[in-house]
Amino acid sequence: MDQLETYRKLLYKNLRKYAQLTENNQQINSMVIVSQDRNHFLLINEGWEGKKHIHACLFHGEIRGEKIWIYFDGFEESVTEQLIALGIPKGNIVLAFHPPYVRQKTEFAVQ
């Protein structure tokens, strides 16, 4: 299996796991959304908590080239750390929520 397909499967599998963890009541739905080209991945919550409408992005990532770009990872036990634990090198992950000058100071890819 090529790297692109491996990354797609790992991202989807992990986001499904997180979606199941966040399904804490029947009025809030956790949804994994994958773009038509299968390179953008979102995990969102939508529903109602009493009279309050909930609509929140919990994770947004993209596979671009040979790297995974993380735009938002809103979990305490991050999806990013799970991907590293599964063998994806830090050099293949871009923490896109940081500006490039900050990325240079991390162990992750700059771009």
PDB file of C-alpha atoms in Angstrom:
ATOM      1  CA  MET A   1       0.000   0.000   0.000  1.00  0.00           C
ATOM      2  CA  ASP A   2       1.389   3.421  -0.900  1.00  0.00           C
ATOM      3  CA  GLN A   3       1.992   6.184   1.636  1.00  0.00           C
ATOM      4  CA  LEU A   4      -0.992   8.303   0.563  1.00  0.00           C
ATOM      5  CA  GLU A   5      -3.437   5.443   1.051  1.00  0.00           C
ATOM      6  CA  THR A   6      -1.813   4.498   4.365  1.00  0.00           C
ATOM      7  CA  TYR A   7      -2.189   8.065   5.645  1.00  0.00           C
ATOM      8  CA  ARG A   8      -5.817   8.197   4.492  1.00  0.00           C
ATOM      9  CA  LYS A   9      -6.664   4.982   6.316  1.00  0.00           C
ATOM     10  CA  LEU A  10      -4.848   5.978   9.511  1.00  0.00           C
ATOM     11  CA  LEU A  11      -6.496   9.392   9.653  1.00  0.00           C
ATOM     12  CA  TYR A  12      -9.967   8.007   9.015  1.00  0.00           C
ATOM     13  CA  LYS A  13      -9.592   5.152  11.489  1.00  0.00           C
ATOM     14  CA  ASN A  14      -8.343   7.464  14.241  1.00  0.00           C
ATOM     15  CA  LEU A  15     -11.009  10.080  13.644  1.00  0.00           C
ATOM     16  CA  ARG A  16     -13.726   7.405  13.809  1.00  0.00           C
ATOM     17  CA  LYS A  17     -12.288   6.300  17.158  1.00  0.00           C
ATOM     18  CA  TYR A  18     -12.390   9.886  18.454  1.00  0.00           C
ATOM     19  CA  ALA A  19     -15.912  10.379  17.098  1.00  0.00           C
ATOM     20  CA  GLN A  20     -17.115   7.389  19.077  1.00  0.00           C
ATOM     21  CA  LEU A  21     -15.490   8.789  22.226  1.00  0.00           C
ATOM     22  CA  THR A  22     -17.182  12.169  21.847  1.00  0.00           C
ATOM     23  CA  GLU A  23     -20.676  10.744  21.352  1.00  0.00           C
ATOM     24  CA  ASN A  24     -21.649  11.558  24.924  1.00  0.00           C
ATOM     25  CA  ASN A  25     -25.366  12.069  24.386  1.00  0.00           C
ATOM     26  CA  GLN A  26     -27.983  11.457  21.751  1.00  0.00           C
ATOM     27  CA  GLN A  27     -28.526  15.130  20.922  1.00  0.00           C
ATOM     28  CA  ILE A  28     -24.961  15.819  19.760  1.00  0.00           C
ATOM     29  CA  ASN A  29     -23.664  14.007  16.687  1.00  0.00           C
ATOM     30  CA  SER A  30     -19.961  13.504  16.048  1.00  0.00           C
ATOM     31  CA  MET A  31     -19.222  13.290  12.336  1.00  0.00           C
ATOM     32  CA  VAL A  32     -16.109  12.427  10.382  1.00  0.00           C
ATOM     33  CA  ILE A  33     -16.168  14.303   7.096  1.00  0.00           C
ATOM     34  CA  VAL A  34     -13.785  13.362   4.290  1.00  0.00           C
ATOM     35  CA  SER A  35     -13.480  15.472   1.141  1.00  0.00           C
ATOM     36  CA  GLN A  36     -14.287  14.022  -2.243  1.00  0.00           C
ATOM     37  CA  ASP A  37     -10.583  13.727  -3.107  1.00  0.00           C
ATOM     38  CA  ARG A  38     -10.106  11.987   0.297  1.00  0.00           C
ATOM     39  CA  ASN A  39      -7.324  14.351   1.332  1.00  0.00           C
ATOM     40  CA  HIS A  40      -9.189  16.638   3.788  1.00  0.00           C
ATOM     41  CA  PHE A  41     -10.405  15.235   7.092  1.00  0.00           C
ATOM     42  CA  LEU A  42     -12.723  16.935   9.591  1.00  0.00           C
ATOM     43  CA  LEU A  43     -14.252  15.807  12.844  1.00  0.00           C
ATOM     44  CA  ILE A  44     -17.134  17.974  13.977  1.00  0.00           C
ATOM     45  CA  ASN A  45     -19.805  17.930  16.666  1.00  0.00           C
ATOM     46  CA  GLU A  46     -23.277  19.211  15.861  1.00  0.00           C
ATOM     47  CA  GLY A  47     -26.498  19.138  17.831  1.00  0.00           C
ATOM     48  CA  TRP A  48     -28.151  20.571  20.908  1.00  0.00           C
ATOM     49  CA  GLU A  49     -27.109  20.816  24.533  1.00  0.00           C
ATOM     50  CA  GLY A  50     -30.302  21.950  26.185  1.00  0.00           C
ATOM     51  CA  LYS A  51     -31.251  25.181  24.423  1.00  0.00           C
ATOM     52  CA  LYS A  52     -27.730  25.783  23.099  1.00  0.00           C
ATOM     53  CA  HIS A  53     -26.823  24.796  19.536  1.00  0.00           C
ATOM     54  CA  ILE A  54     -23.443  23.077  19.314  1.00  0.00           C
ATOM     55  CA  HIS A  55     -21.382  23.243  16.133  1.00  0.00           C
ATOM     56  CA  ALA A  56     -17.672  22.710  16.680  1.00  0.00           C
ATOM     57  CA  CYS A  57     -14.670  21.563  14.687  1.00  0.00           C
ATOM     58  CA  LEU A  58     -12.614  19.138  16.772  1.00  0.00           C
ATOM     59  CA  PHE A  59     -10.026  18.249  14.123  1.00  0.00           C
ATOM     60  CA  HIS A  60      -9.053  19.430  10.646  1.00  0.00           C
ATOM     61  CA  GLY A  61      -6.224  17.862   8.681  1.00  0.00           C
ATOM     62  CA  GLU A  62      -5.113  17.520   5.086  1.00  0.00           C
ATOM     63  CA  ILE A  63      -2.791  15.207   3.219  1.00  0.00           C
ATOM     64  CA  ARG A  64      -0.746  17.441   0.965  1.00  0.00           C
ATOM     65  CA  GLY A  65       2.080  15.900  -1.018  1.00  0.00           C
ATOM     66  CA  GLU A  66       3.718  13.382   1.274  1.00  0.00           C
ATOM     67  CA  LYS A  67       2.834  15.165   4.503  1.00  0.00           C
ATOM     68  CA  ILE A  68      -0.090  15.467   6.850  1.00  0.00           C
ATOM     69  CA  TRP A  69      -0.990  19.095   7.569  1.00  0.00           C
ATOM     70  CA  ILE A  70      -2.772  19.547  10.902  1.00  0.00           C
ATOM     71  CA  TYR A  71      -4.824  22.762  10.924  1.00  0.00           C
ATOM     72  CA  PHE A  72      -6.616  22.084  14.199  1.00  0.00           C
ATOM     73  CA  ASP A  73      -6.366  19.298  16.772  1.00  0.00           C
ATOM     74  CA  GLY A  74      -8.686  20.046  19.656  1.00  0.00           C
ATOM     75  CA  PHE A  75      -8.122  16.940  21.744  1.00  0.00           C
ATOM     76  CA  GLU A  76      -6.161  16.736  24.970  1.00  0.00           C
ATOM     77  CA  GLU A  77      -4.805  13.357  23.866  1.00  0.00           C
ATOM     78  CA  SER A  78      -4.165  14.627  20.359  1.00  0.00           C
ATOM     79  CA  VAL A  79      -4.793  12.887  17.070  1.00  0.00           C
ATOM     80  CA  THR A  80      -1.320  14.103  16.095  1.00  0.00           C
ATOM     81  CA  GLU A  81       0.284  12.135  18.942  1.00  0.00           C
ATOM     82  CA  GLN A  82      -1.715   9.057  17.965  1.00  0.00           C
ATOM     83  CA  LEU A  83      -0.431   9.320  14.384  1.00  0.00           C
ATOM     84  CA  ILE A  84       3.150   9.503  15.683  1.00  0.00           C
ATOM     85  CA  ALA A  85       2.513   6.454  17.887  1.00  0.00           C
ATOM     86  CA  LEU A  86       1.330   4.614  14.760  1.00  0.00           C
ATOM     87  CA  GLY A  87       4.669   5.273  13.062  1.00  0.00           C
ATOM     88  CA  ILE A  88       4.193   8.481  11.077  1.00  0.00           C
ATOM     89  CA  PRO A  89       7.459  10.421  11.411  1.00  0.00           C
ATOM     90  CA  LYS A  90       7.253  13.931  12.887  1.00  0.00           C
ATOM     91  CA  GLY A  91       9.056  15.098   9.745  1.00  0.00           C
ATOM     92  CA  ASN A  92       5.950  14.103   7.741  1.00  0.00           C
ATOM     93  CA  ILE A  93       3.565  16.136   9.905  1.00  0.00           C
ATOM     94  CA  VAL A  94       3.128  19.916   9.568  1.00  0.00           C
ATOM     95  CA  LEU A  95       1.580  21.695  12.544  1.00  0.00           C
ATOM     96  CA  ALA A  96      -0.139  24.213  10.275  1.00  0.00           C
ATOM     97  CA  PHE A  97      -1.846  25.952  13.197  1.00  0.00           C
ATOM     98  CA  HIS A  98       1.579  27.435  14.005  1.00  0.00           C
ATOM     99  CA  PRO A  99       3.168  30.085  11.763  1.00  0.00           C
ATOM    100  CA  PRO A 100       6.243  28.913   9.799  1.00  0.00           C
ATOM    101  CA  TYR A 101       8.695  30.744  12.081  1.00  0.00           C
ATOM    102  CA  VAL A 102       7.370  28.723  15.046  1.00  0.00           C
ATOM    103  CA  ARG A 103       7.343  25.443  13.093  1.00  0.00           C
ATOM    104  CA  GLN A 104      11.092  25.839  12.522  1.00  0.00           C
ATOM    105  CA  LYS A 105      11.611  25.458  16.272  1.00  0.00           C
ATOM    106  CA  THR A 106       9.732  22.155  16.527  1.00  0.00           C
ATOM    107  CA  GLU A 107      10.646  18.601  15.594  1.00  0.00           C
ATOM    108  CA  PHE A 108       7.850  18.643  13.007  1.00  0.00           C
ATOM    109  CA  ALA A 109       7.989  19.625   9.331  1.00  0.00           C
ATOM    110  CA  VAL A 110       7.903  23.319   8.427  1.00  0.00           C
ATOM    111  CA  GLN A 111       6.040  22.692   5.151  1.00  0.00           C
TER     112      GLN A 111
END
